[in-house]
XYZ file of C-alpha atoms in Angstrom:
668
model
C 31.467 -39.417 11.972
C 30.015 -36.800 14.358
C 29.371 -33.296 13.147
C 32.212 -30.856 13.644
C 31.652 -27.359 15.063
C 31.328 -25.812 11.609
C 28.706 -28.351 10.559
C 26.723 -27.912 13.788
C 26.793 -24.137 13.492
C 25.615 -24.210 9.890
C 22.798 -26.562 10.826
C 21.689 -24.448 13.770
C 21.841 -21.279 11.682
C 19.545 -22.923 9.121
C 16.854 -23.828 11.657
C 14.221 -21.056 11.819
C 12.962 -19.995 15.215
C 9.351 -19.314 16.006
C 8.064 -22.851 16.083
C 5.159 -24.263 14.174
C 1.449 -23.695 14.345
C 1.009 -26.905 16.383
C -1.265 -28.518 13.840
C -3.941 -25.830 14.078
C -5.866 -25.427 10.811
C -4.985 -22.430 8.664
C -8.633 -21.649 8.024
C -11.098 -20.433 10.648
C -14.787 -21.366 10.557
C -17.393 -18.657 10.162
C -19.925 -18.312 12.978
C -22.955 -20.566 12.892
C -25.697 -17.928 12.768
C -29.366 -18.211 13.566
C -32.026 -15.686 14.558
C -34.160 -15.553 17.664
C -37.899 -14.989 17.677
C -37.388 -11.237 17.315
C -34.996 -11.678 14.374
C -31.760 -10.826 16.215
C -28.601 -12.735 15.207
C -27.500 -15.516 17.556
C -24.223 -17.425 17.587
C -25.299 -21.037 17.961
C -21.907 -22.213 19.255
C -22.289 -20.004 22.348
C -26.068 -19.638 22.456
C -25.638 -15.888 22.803
C -26.826 -12.879 20.821
C -24.667 -10.322 19.002
C -25.266 -6.937 20.644
C -28.334 -5.713 22.453
C -31.831 -6.254 21.096
C -32.437 -2.579 21.930
C -29.968 -1.304 19.334
C -26.482 -2.475 18.373
C -24.996 0.922 17.564
C -26.578 2.680 20.550
C -25.153 0.007 22.850
C -21.696 0.407 21.286
C -21.713 4.146 21.984
C -23.004 3.819 25.546
C -20.867 0.900 26.696
C -17.618 1.301 24.748
C -17.284 4.881 23.510
C -18.616 6.499 26.677
C -17.297 3.792 29.001
C -13.701 4.012 27.762
C -13.578 7.817 27.628
C -12.128 7.588 24.148
C -13.800 10.816 23.020
C -11.625 12.894 25.368
C -8.566 10.968 24.193
C -9.413 11.646 20.545
C -9.744 15.341 21.318
C -6.223 15.513 22.711
C -4.020 12.745 21.357
C -2.357 12.766 17.950
C -2.518 8.966 17.710
C -4.252 6.160 19.565
C -4.145 2.374 19.583
C -7.367 0.528 20.400
C -7.675 -3.205 21.003
C -11.013 -4.976 20.744
C -11.343 -8.562 21.926
C -14.321 -9.939 20.014
C -14.843 -7.905 16.832
C -18.018 -9.681 15.790
C -19.680 -7.619 13.058
C -17.596 -4.481 13.630
C -20.176 -2.282 15.349
C -17.728 -0.995 17.986
C -15.248 -0.262 15.206
C -17.893 1.753 13.368
C -18.867 3.631 16.554
C -15.190 4.489 17.145
C -14.873 5.833 13.610
C -18.030 7.925 14.151
C -16.507 9.405 17.329
C -13.271 10.155 15.513
C -15.130 11.998 12.747
C -17.423 13.856 15.123
C -14.513 15.147 17.188
C -12.410 15.935 14.154
C -9.458 13.783 15.236
C -6.777 14.070 12.550
C -4.150 11.710 13.905
C -3.702 8.029 13.162
C -5.977 5.589 14.937
C -4.736 1.993 15.009
C -7.503 -0.497 15.730
C -6.475 -4.036 16.672
C -9.333 -6.525 16.620
C -9.212 -10.170 17.695
C -11.739 -12.577 16.221
C -11.619 -16.381 16.267
C -14.769 -16.893 14.217
C -14.852 -14.186 11.530
C -18.098 -13.757 9.620
C -18.181 -14.165 5.880
C -18.832 -11.211 3.611
C -22.360 -12.462 3.058
C -22.969 -12.665 6.812
C -21.617 -9.144 7.295
C -24.004 -7.732 4.715
C -26.953 -9.658 6.123
C -26.438 -8.515 9.722
C -25.578 -4.929 8.751
C -28.833 -4.765 6.820
C -30.692 -6.031 9.881
C -29.078 -3.321 12.022
C -29.581 -0.645 9.358
C -25.824 -0.140 8.888
C -25.036 0.646 5.274
C -22.707 3.416 4.207
C -19.251 4.237 2.811
C -17.520 2.908 5.929
C -19.204 -0.491 5.716
C -18.562 -0.710 1.986
C -14.858 0.021 2.492
C -14.613 -2.540 5.295
C -16.370 -5.097 3.111
C -14.032 -4.377 0.201
C -10.980 -5.067 2.373
C -12.461 -7.981 4.326
C -10.365 -11.149 3.803
C -11.870 -13.408 1.161
C -10.244 -16.343 2.926
C -10.390 -16.437 6.729
C -6.801 -17.569 7.285
C -5.220 -17.602 10.716
C -2.931 -14.627 11.314
C -3.027 -10.867 10.778
C -4.814 -8.935 8.043
C -4.730 -5.203 7.411
C -7.578 -2.972 6.182
C -6.995 0.748 5.626
C -10.236 2.559 6.443
C -11.332 6.193 5.960
C -9.959 9.099 8.008
C -6.584 7.552 8.889
C -8.117 4.596 10.724
C -6.209 1.341 10.224
C -7.722 -1.992 11.195
C -5.308 -4.801 12.016
C -7.481 -7.875 12.143
C -6.042 -10.756 14.190
C -7.854 -13.940 13.211
C -6.985 -16.368 15.986
C -7.957 -17.626 19.409
C -7.576 -15.154 22.245
C -4.414 -16.612 23.857
C -2.161 -16.782 20.764
C -3.559 -13.467 19.563
C -2.531 -11.742 22.792
C 0.863 -13.459 22.825
C 1.551 -11.881 19.423
C 0.932 -8.295 20.592
C 3.766 -5.887 19.868
C 2.608 -2.356 20.746
C 1.297 -0.340 23.641
C -2.485 -0.070 24.078
C -4.400 3.107 24.869
C -7.972 1.782 24.905
C -9.363 -1.760 25.292
C -12.846 -3.038 24.446
C -13.810 -6.418 25.933
C -16.770 -7.647 23.914
C -16.693 -11.425 23.864
C -19.704 -13.614 24.453
C -21.118 -13.925 27.965
C -18.454 -15.011 30.503
C -20.642 -17.917 31.601
C -20.656 -19.248 28.008
C -17.147 -18.219 26.960
C -15.075 -18.180 30.200
C -11.809 -18.629 28.305
C -11.874 -15.045 27.021
C -12.446 -13.540 30.467
C -9.867 -15.518 32.422
C -7.264 -14.071 34.769
C -4.554 -15.238 32.345
C -6.094 -13.204 29.528
C -6.336 -10.088 31.704
C -2.679 -10.408 32.709
C -1.706 -10.784 29.044
C -3.622 -7.594 28.258
C -1.983 -5.726 31.134
C 1.469 -6.463 29.687
C 0.725 -3.920 26.921
C -1.091 -1.271 28.961
C 0.337 2.135 29.881
C 0.057 2.924 33.625
C -2.385 5.740 34.304
C -3.244 5.993 30.609
C -4.877 2.830 29.284
C -8.644 2.654 29.749
C -10.954 -0.328 29.315
C -14.681 -0.834 28.792
C -16.976 -3.843 28.701
C -20.657 -4.664 28.798
C -19.924 -7.372 31.411
C -19.537 -6.378 35.048
C -19.541 -9.953 36.350
C -17.770 -10.512 39.674
C -15.229 -12.868 38.070
C -14.396 -10.313 35.366
C -13.883 -7.505 37.867
C -11.700 -9.720 40.040
C -9.521 -10.778 37.106
C -9.047 -7.167 36.015
C -8.210 -5.951 39.519
C -5.666 -8.731 39.955
C -4.046 -7.646 36.657
C -3.647 -4.044 37.881
C -6.841 -2.269 36.785
C -8.979 0.060 38.854
C -12.522 -1.046 38.061
C -15.739 0.982 38.183
C -19.281 -0.224 37.612
C -21.487 2.160 35.668
C -25.096 1.996 34.434
C -25.631 -0.615 31.751
C -27.457 -0.202 28.471
C -31.218 -0.504 27.963
C -32.162 -1.790 31.386
C -29.054 -3.881 31.964
C -27.981 -3.161 35.511
C -24.261 -2.537 35.027
C -21.488 -2.048 32.508
C -17.801 -1.753 33.311
C -15.105 0.921 33.029
C -11.499 0.531 34.131
C -8.141 2.272 34.114
C -4.773 0.569 34.296
C -3.133 1.620 37.585
C -0.799 -1.109 38.837
C 0.452 -0.811 42.406
C 3.918 -2.097 41.538
C 6.398 -0.733 39.037
C 6.598 -2.616 35.766
C 9.839 -4.294 34.690
C 8.673 -4.639 31.075
C 6.791 -1.507 30.010
C 5.186 -1.437 26.540
C 7.115 0.024 23.599
C 7.438 3.823 23.470
C 5.353 6.040 21.262
C 6.287 6.795 17.658
C 9.210 8.911 16.551
C 8.250 12.322 15.140
C 7.123 12.187 11.525
C 9.561 14.970 10.696
C 12.436 12.475 11.001
C 14.749 12.430 7.999
C 14.562 8.975 6.442
C 16.986 7.610 3.854
C 16.584 4.375 1.904
C 19.744 2.814 0.429
C 19.286 0.348 -2.437
C 17.948 0.759 -5.967
C 16.389 -2.696 -6.277
C 12.877 -3.885 -5.579
C 13.242 -3.839 -1.763
C 14.541 -0.263 -1.699
C 11.997 0.980 -4.224
C 9.095 -0.554 -2.300
C 10.315 0.790 1.049
C 10.727 4.310 -0.369
C 7.285 4.205 -1.971
C 5.385 2.935 1.082
C 7.192 5.366 3.390
C 6.154 8.168 1.041
C 2.552 6.948 0.997
C 2.575 6.861 4.821
C 3.410 10.562 4.999
C 7.182 10.349 5.391
C 9.548 12.127 2.986
C 12.261 9.559 2.296
C 15.406 10.139 0.292
C 16.079 7.123 -1.937
C 19.753 6.602 -2.754
C 21.366 4.005 -4.984
C 23.377 3.338 -8.109
C 21.624 2.290 -11.324
C 20.545 -1.328 -11.684
C 22.623 -3.315 -14.130
C 21.271 -6.135 -16.236
C 22.930 -9.404 -15.371
C 22.919 -8.618 -11.636
C 19.347 -7.708 -10.677
C 16.507 -10.269 -10.775
C 13.958 -7.430 -10.652
C 14.903 -6.391 -14.208
C 13.109 -9.347 -15.772
C 9.818 -8.584 -17.586
C 7.570 -10.133 -14.917
C 7.820 -11.442 -11.357
C 5.101 -13.616 -9.867
C 4.648 -14.244 -6.155
C 5.777 -17.628 -4.932
C 3.727 -18.563 -1.818
C 4.786 -21.559 0.249
C 2.241 -24.037 1.609
C 3.028 -26.640 4.250
C 0.956 -29.267 6.081
C 2.113 -27.985 9.498
C 1.735 -24.286 8.614
C 5.386 -23.589 9.317
C 7.096 -20.205 9.623
C 7.745 -19.906 5.898
C 4.061 -20.499 5.112
C 2.929 -17.904 7.653
C 5.380 -15.315 6.342
C 4.123 -15.891 2.804
C 0.526 -15.375 3.961
C 1.625 -12.155 5.660
C 3.082 -11.028 2.332
C -0.248 -11.742 0.634
C -2.019 -9.746 3.370
C 0.350 -6.822 2.783
C -0.460 -6.918 -0.929
C -4.206 -7.031 -0.204
C -4.023 -3.845 1.872
C -1.727 -2.114 -0.613
C -4.071 -2.717 -3.530
C -7.060 -1.689 -1.406
C -5.379 1.701 -0.924
C -3.903 1.913 -4.447
C -5.991 -0.294 -6.791
C -3.732 0.225 -9.827
C -0.408 0.136 -7.990
C 2.666 1.106 -10.000
C 6.269 1.289 -8.861
C 9.210 3.180 -10.331
C 12.134 0.817 -9.909
C 15.065 2.824 -11.232
C 15.330 5.645 -13.723
C 12.477 5.414 -16.216
C 11.731 1.740 -15.582
C 8.252 1.157 -14.206
C 6.495 -1.872 -12.747
C 2.761 -2.364 -12.485
C 0.914 -4.820 -10.305
C -1.702 -7.327 -11.343
C -3.141 -10.532 -9.968
C -3.272 -13.947 -11.585
C -4.299 -17.408 -10.493
C -1.326 -19.629 -9.666
C -1.426 -23.398 -10.146
C 1.008 -25.495 -8.124
C 1.092 -28.411 -10.536
C 1.819 -31.926 -9.250
C 4.943 -33.504 -10.745
C 3.496 -37.028 -10.807
C 0.749 -39.146 -9.226
C 2.604 -39.411 -5.912
C 3.077 -35.640 -5.762
C -0.624 -35.186 -6.562
C -1.503 -37.276 -3.528
C 0.910 -35.213 -1.407
C -0.670 -31.918 -2.488
C -4.188 -33.177 -1.824
C -3.169 -34.337 1.653
C -1.425 -31.012 2.264
C -4.631 -29.067 1.602
C -6.581 -31.269 4.022
C -3.909 -31.535 6.724
C -3.244 -27.790 6.810
C -6.968 -27.001 6.837
C -6.665 -24.577 3.920
C -9.874 -22.640 3.171
C -11.021 -23.224 -0.407
C -11.001 -19.476 -1.013
C -7.266 -19.527 -0.253
C -6.105 -22.723 -1.958
C -7.822 -25.895 -3.135
C -7.023 -29.023 -5.072
C -8.403 -29.242 -8.620
C -8.281 -32.163 -11.022
C -6.129 -32.406 -14.122
C -9.093 -31.513 -16.352
C -10.036 -28.527 -14.163
C -6.430 -27.324 -14.006
C -6.009 -27.591 -17.781
C -9.256 -25.720 -18.401
C -8.225 -22.946 -16.017
C -4.674 -22.709 -17.366
C -5.783 -22.753 -20.993
C -3.280 -25.504 -21.896
C -3.041 -29.225 -21.267
C -1.321 -30.315 -18.035
C -0.073 -33.737 -16.951
C -1.482 -33.645 -13.419
C -3.907 -31.813 -11.193
C -2.850 -28.815 -9.112
C -3.352 -26.754 -5.998
C -5.056 -23.573 -7.163
C -4.151 -20.332 -5.368
C -6.383 -17.527 -6.716
C -5.326 -13.902 -7.078
C -1.585 -14.165 -6.514
C 0.184 -10.796 -6.942
C 2.788 -10.174 -9.619
C 4.769 -7.265 -10.990
C 5.384 -6.770 -14.681
C 7.261 -4.225 -16.756
C 5.259 -1.187 -17.787
C 3.306 1.392 -15.877
C 4.571 4.816 -14.993
C 7.601 6.336 -16.621
C 9.939 8.760 -14.915
C 10.990 8.907 -11.309
C 7.654 8.226 -9.629
C 6.650 9.806 -6.304
C 10.146 9.248 -4.835
C 13.110 10.128 -7.042
C 16.175 7.903 -6.993
C 19.228 9.955 -6.051
C 22.208 8.481 -7.903
C 25.224 7.618 -5.835
C 26.905 4.792 -3.996
C 27.131 4.887 -0.215
C 30.497 3.458 0.827
C 30.356 4.192 4.541
C 27.856 4.953 7.297
C 29.029 7.274 10.048
C 27.156 7.781 13.310
C 26.619 11.285 14.630
C 24.962 12.618 17.762
C 21.717 13.106 15.863
C 21.726 10.356 13.236
C 23.756 9.033 10.326
C 26.010 10.408 7.612
C 25.910 8.584 4.270
C 29.418 8.927 2.870
C 30.674 8.245 -0.671
C 34.014 6.593 -1.522
C 35.662 9.974 -2.071
C 34.640 11.199 1.387
C 31.707 13.341 0.259
C 28.593 13.318 2.418
C 25.760 12.198 0.157
C 23.042 12.674 2.746
C 22.353 13.011 6.473
C 19.448 11.145 8.040
C 17.911 10.272 11.396
C 16.696 6.891 10.144
C 18.394 4.739 7.510
C 16.780 1.776 5.766
C 19.387 -0.517 4.247
C 18.095 -2.533 1.294
C 21.278 -3.441 -0.577
C 20.334 -7.076 -1.234
C 23.591 -8.501 0.124
C 22.913 -8.157 3.839
C 24.657 -4.805 4.028
C 28.062 -6.383 4.702
C 30.123 -3.547 3.135
C 28.342 -0.947 5.292
C 28.001 -2.770 8.622
C 30.478 -3.918 11.267
C 28.388 -7.070 11.594
C 25.959 -8.303 8.929
C 23.759 -11.404 8.899
C 25.156 -14.338 6.931
C 23.909 -14.825 3.392
C 24.845 -16.550 0.164
C 24.330 -15.535 -3.433
C 22.244 -17.756 -5.681
C 22.349 -17.288 -9.431
C 19.101 -17.483 -11.369
C 18.577 -17.345 -15.122
C 15.093 -16.929 -16.554
C 14.039 -17.754 -20.086
C 11.584 -16.340 -22.605
C 9.872 -18.830 -24.872
C 7.660 -18.144 -27.872
C 5.530 -21.009 -29.161
C 1.979 -21.396 -30.424
C 1.323 -24.202 -27.937
C 1.638 -21.783 -24.975
C -0.257 -18.773 -26.319
C -3.394 -19.922 -24.535
C -1.740 -19.881 -21.083
C -3.946 -17.880 -18.701
C -2.423 -18.586 -15.295
C 0.945 -18.814 -13.629
C 1.913 -22.485 -13.349
C 4.690 -23.888 -11.228
C 6.264 -27.057 -9.917
C 10.039 -27.431 -10.222
C 9.991 -24.095 -12.055
C 7.260 -21.673 -13.048
C 5.803 -20.311 -16.264
C 4.189 -16.878 -16.470
C 2.274 -15.568 -19.514
C 3.381 -12.160 -20.803
C 1.065 -9.646 -22.452
C 2.778 -10.012 -25.849
C 1.946 -13.726 -26.123
C 5.339 -14.989 -25.015
C 5.979 -16.944 -21.801
C 8.537 -16.292 -19.094
C 10.132 -19.376 -17.540
C 12.087 -19.263 -14.345
C 14.456 -19.795 -12.989
C 17.622 -21.776 -12.615
C 19.175 -22.061 -9.157
C 22.906 -22.447 -8.614
C 25.792 -20.734 -6.855
C 27.986 -19.902 -9.821
C 29.238 -16.334 -10.024
C 28.428 -16.120 -13.735
C 26.567 -13.049 -14.973
C 26.458 -14.004 -18.661
C 23.563 -16.152 -19.953
C 24.224 -19.884 -20.144
C 22.275 -21.828 -22.842
C 22.212 -24.934 -20.649
C 20.103 -23.007 -18.106
C 17.524 -22.227 -20.793
C 17.448 -25.907 -21.677
C 16.917 -26.783 -18.017
C 14.052 -24.291 -17.661
C 12.406 -25.692 -20.788
C 12.841 -29.254 -19.547
C 11.153 -28.464 -16.209
C 8.307 -26.756 -18.062
C 7.797 -29.823 -20.251
C 7.437 -31.996 -17.146
C 4.264 -30.055 -16.251
C 2.667 -30.079 -19.709
C 0.590 -32.706 -21.423
C 2.643 -32.157 -24.578
C 6.127 -30.664 -24.787
C 6.262 -27.288 -26.636
C 6.939 -27.697 -30.348
C 8.848 -25.258 -32.580
C 9.726 -23.100 -29.588
C 11.911 -20.026 -29.928
C 13.964 -19.791 -26.768
C 16.244 -17.053 -25.458
C 17.637 -15.989 -22.114
C 15.638 -13.261 -20.344
C 17.767 -12.136 -17.400
C 20.500 -13.387 -15.117
C 20.186 -12.254 -11.526
C 21.859 -12.886 -8.191
C 19.478 -13.558 -5.330
C 20.647 -13.250 -1.751
C 19.479 -15.955 0.636
C 19.925 -16.399 4.390
C 20.898 -19.818 5.830
C 17.340 -20.446 7.063
C 15.719 -19.173 3.821
C 13.892 -16.433 5.741
C 14.275 -12.695 5.174
C 15.947 -10.251 7.506
C 13.697 -7.313 8.384
C 14.349 -5.149 11.417
C 16.745 -3.074 13.484
C 20.462 -3.756 13.030
C 22.241 -5.165 16.125
C 25.251 -3.391 17.593
C 28.089 -5.924 17.811
C 30.541 -3.740 19.760
C 29.197 -4.328 23.307
C 28.943 -8.061 22.625
C 32.528 -8.271 21.415
C 33.703 -6.379 24.481
C 31.797 -8.538 27.010
C 29.323 -11.118 25.650
C 28.735 -12.870 28.989
C 25.548 -11.001 30.065
C 23.807 -12.138 26.858
C 25.196 -15.667 27.072
C 23.937 -16.010 30.634
C 20.507 -14.530 29.867
C 19.050 -15.536 26.516
C 16.102 -13.165 27.027
C 18.243 -10.080 27.489
C 17.587 -7.650 24.643
C 20.442 -7.295 22.193
C 21.860 -3.783 21.709
C 20.805 -2.066 18.484
C 22.190 0.666 16.267
C 19.637 3.406 16.813
C 17.836 4.434 13.628
C 19.377 1.753 11.381
C 17.167 -0.923 9.796
C 17.948 -3.746 7.384
C 15.675 -5.467 4.858
C 16.594 -8.200 2.408
C 17.366 -11.884 2.020
C 14.200 -12.395 -0.021
C 15.606 -15.094 -2.298
C 12.914 -16.045 -4.810
C 10.128 -14.314 -2.850
C 10.897 -10.676 -3.600
C 7.350 -9.913 -4.761
C 5.826 -11.104 -1.476
C 8.443 -9.964 0.995
C 9.383 -6.588 -0.461
C 5.855 -5.327 0.270
C 5.800 -7.020 3.668
C 9.189 -5.526 4.607
C 8.133 -2.031 3.578
C 4.883 -2.331 5.555
C 6.786 -3.533 8.632
C 9.223 -0.621 8.418
C 6.311 1.829 8.302
C 4.704 0.063 11.281
C 7.956 0.208 13.255
C 8.521 3.921 12.645
C 4.933 4.670 13.648
C 5.212 2.414 16.745
C 1.849 0.898 15.867
C 0.760 -2.733 15.586
C 2.650 -4.621 12.922
C 1.328 -6.871 10.204
C 3.239 -9.803 11.709
C 3.073 -9.790 15.478
C 5.903 -10.399 17.905
C 6.591 -14.098 17.259
C 7.176 -13.782 13.529
C 9.108 -10.545 14.020
C 11.619 -12.509 16.104
C 11.899 -15.068 13.312
C 12.949 -12.452 10.737
C 15.029 -10.289 13.078
C 18.486 -9.689 11.519
C 19.942 -10.306 14.996
C 18.654 -13.899 15.154
C 21.969 -15.196 13.822
C 23.889 -13.210 16.420
C 21.652 -14.696 19.105
C 22.452 -18.211 17.862
C 26.182 -17.482 17.894
C 25.909 -16.379 21.520
C 24.060 -19.571 22.450
C 26.826 -21.611 20.856
C 29.545 -19.668 22.630
C 30.980 -18.469 19.328
C 32.758 -15.113 18.948
C 30.809 -12.315 17.261
C 33.045 -11.942 14.221
C 32.742 -9.198 11.649
């Protein structure tokens, strides 16, 4: 029987957009380094040196700092966004930071850096020592440098309000993921004759898409005829200037297209004085309020008290649940982005603690996670996954049954994929309200005004007025929005078990379920997964959790004391991906949807100043931090931790877009 309209719509809604990584390996190889006769580092793949033999830092200042005119920009602009193509060993980044400090620039400086062959930490130290670069800046950069060179974006918060967004990828996909306007560009790839791909006309046109006419400047050590021609074709006015240390020419340019642009880059950031309100007392709301506060905003956090039996975040511990796939699909990439968000957060706040609601506190820690094979066939699948996906060993690697048991501290039936340093949150930490106090109250209605939003209670009282509202209610915001993304509620019951046979557990282990050691010697098991609307504990769920645990262990737990921990309702979207972004405005589409049905690329209307985060399902630990970081990025109009492709995948409006493609009405 063919699918009916309802079945087809459900299937389409469950298919995530954004494509796959086309079989490209997750891990990127470090450069193959050698040294020439004078001891200077050489990349053997390109047969080219890193920086001038006459002085790496001096060349960076002459060619890139002076050539781009960034010093004058730092003296006058509150914020800047710099893009470097070819980060190498970070010398231009260091020179930019030096200029920022020398001038006394107090605004934010966002530094995007593309690198397809990132050096290891050991290589960084070795080359920095050779160039006599060793100081607090280098030590901070080294501390935040990714331990595993995984494809995608990484974030490193550096001194003096300088934020590095490191894009580890080839030049074309890296540029296609751009999502913010550029003020300054450094082109510092290897010689165009040895690496023509980076200097192509296509690359220059992709750069121009994000340049601001009359504002964006560019600098490069290469003044080759082909490079100048590609830049001029893309809309740059190009000037040759004296090169460094005897080199005849370097290059300076300004973006000055002759024709008007149809697709200008995104506007600059909203003023930081904007009144921001966060609605939702759960993990998503708490994390958004905290990270907005840390970013210099002054959010008001509003929500009713959490009630046991309804909130998964009330259980004693929550471990991150990363997804790995052989084709590096969207879900895998979003999970890696969540890990990157955690890495930057703990770099800034090493002992991170979060006040969830009232006096309840959560503290972060990191544990190794073992994805334990269910049987011999599953073990073969996991081993093939690690090889097919090209996972770096520092990110995830297969270990034998004996190795897994030794690491876990208990006997296991099979080997496992080991993922080191997975974040988790556990009860404890700070008491009291934390840096952002939760204002009690339930928002029953949002009302638009000429300047923002009124947050109205059921009795008609105005609880708060804000320019920007972050909705984190967990349920998609349906009671507060004219149109909300579809979601379903999934019940989960976790279990606490106390038994001598598990007291040695040192890692988080997981297969069909997961087991997490608690500080008091007990073990948290989780969690059941069903769609019952039952908030009371069910003993059969505890039995199911224990049964799935036993399937991972060499010996089933004996004399175990078992009790229910929490019952929570997770909210899940049809495609299992979160919704993070601006809320679409359904009213124009209901009035006349034809323009958007005829043109799939036409931007959907949005409710100005209203953002939605949620739909995390069982990945609240990973995606709550990612969502909060993305909200901060969006309000600052800087580069995001995701890039444009993955932002489309998690856009709350993606379901509305699919309804338009299907010719379906935009129902409330």
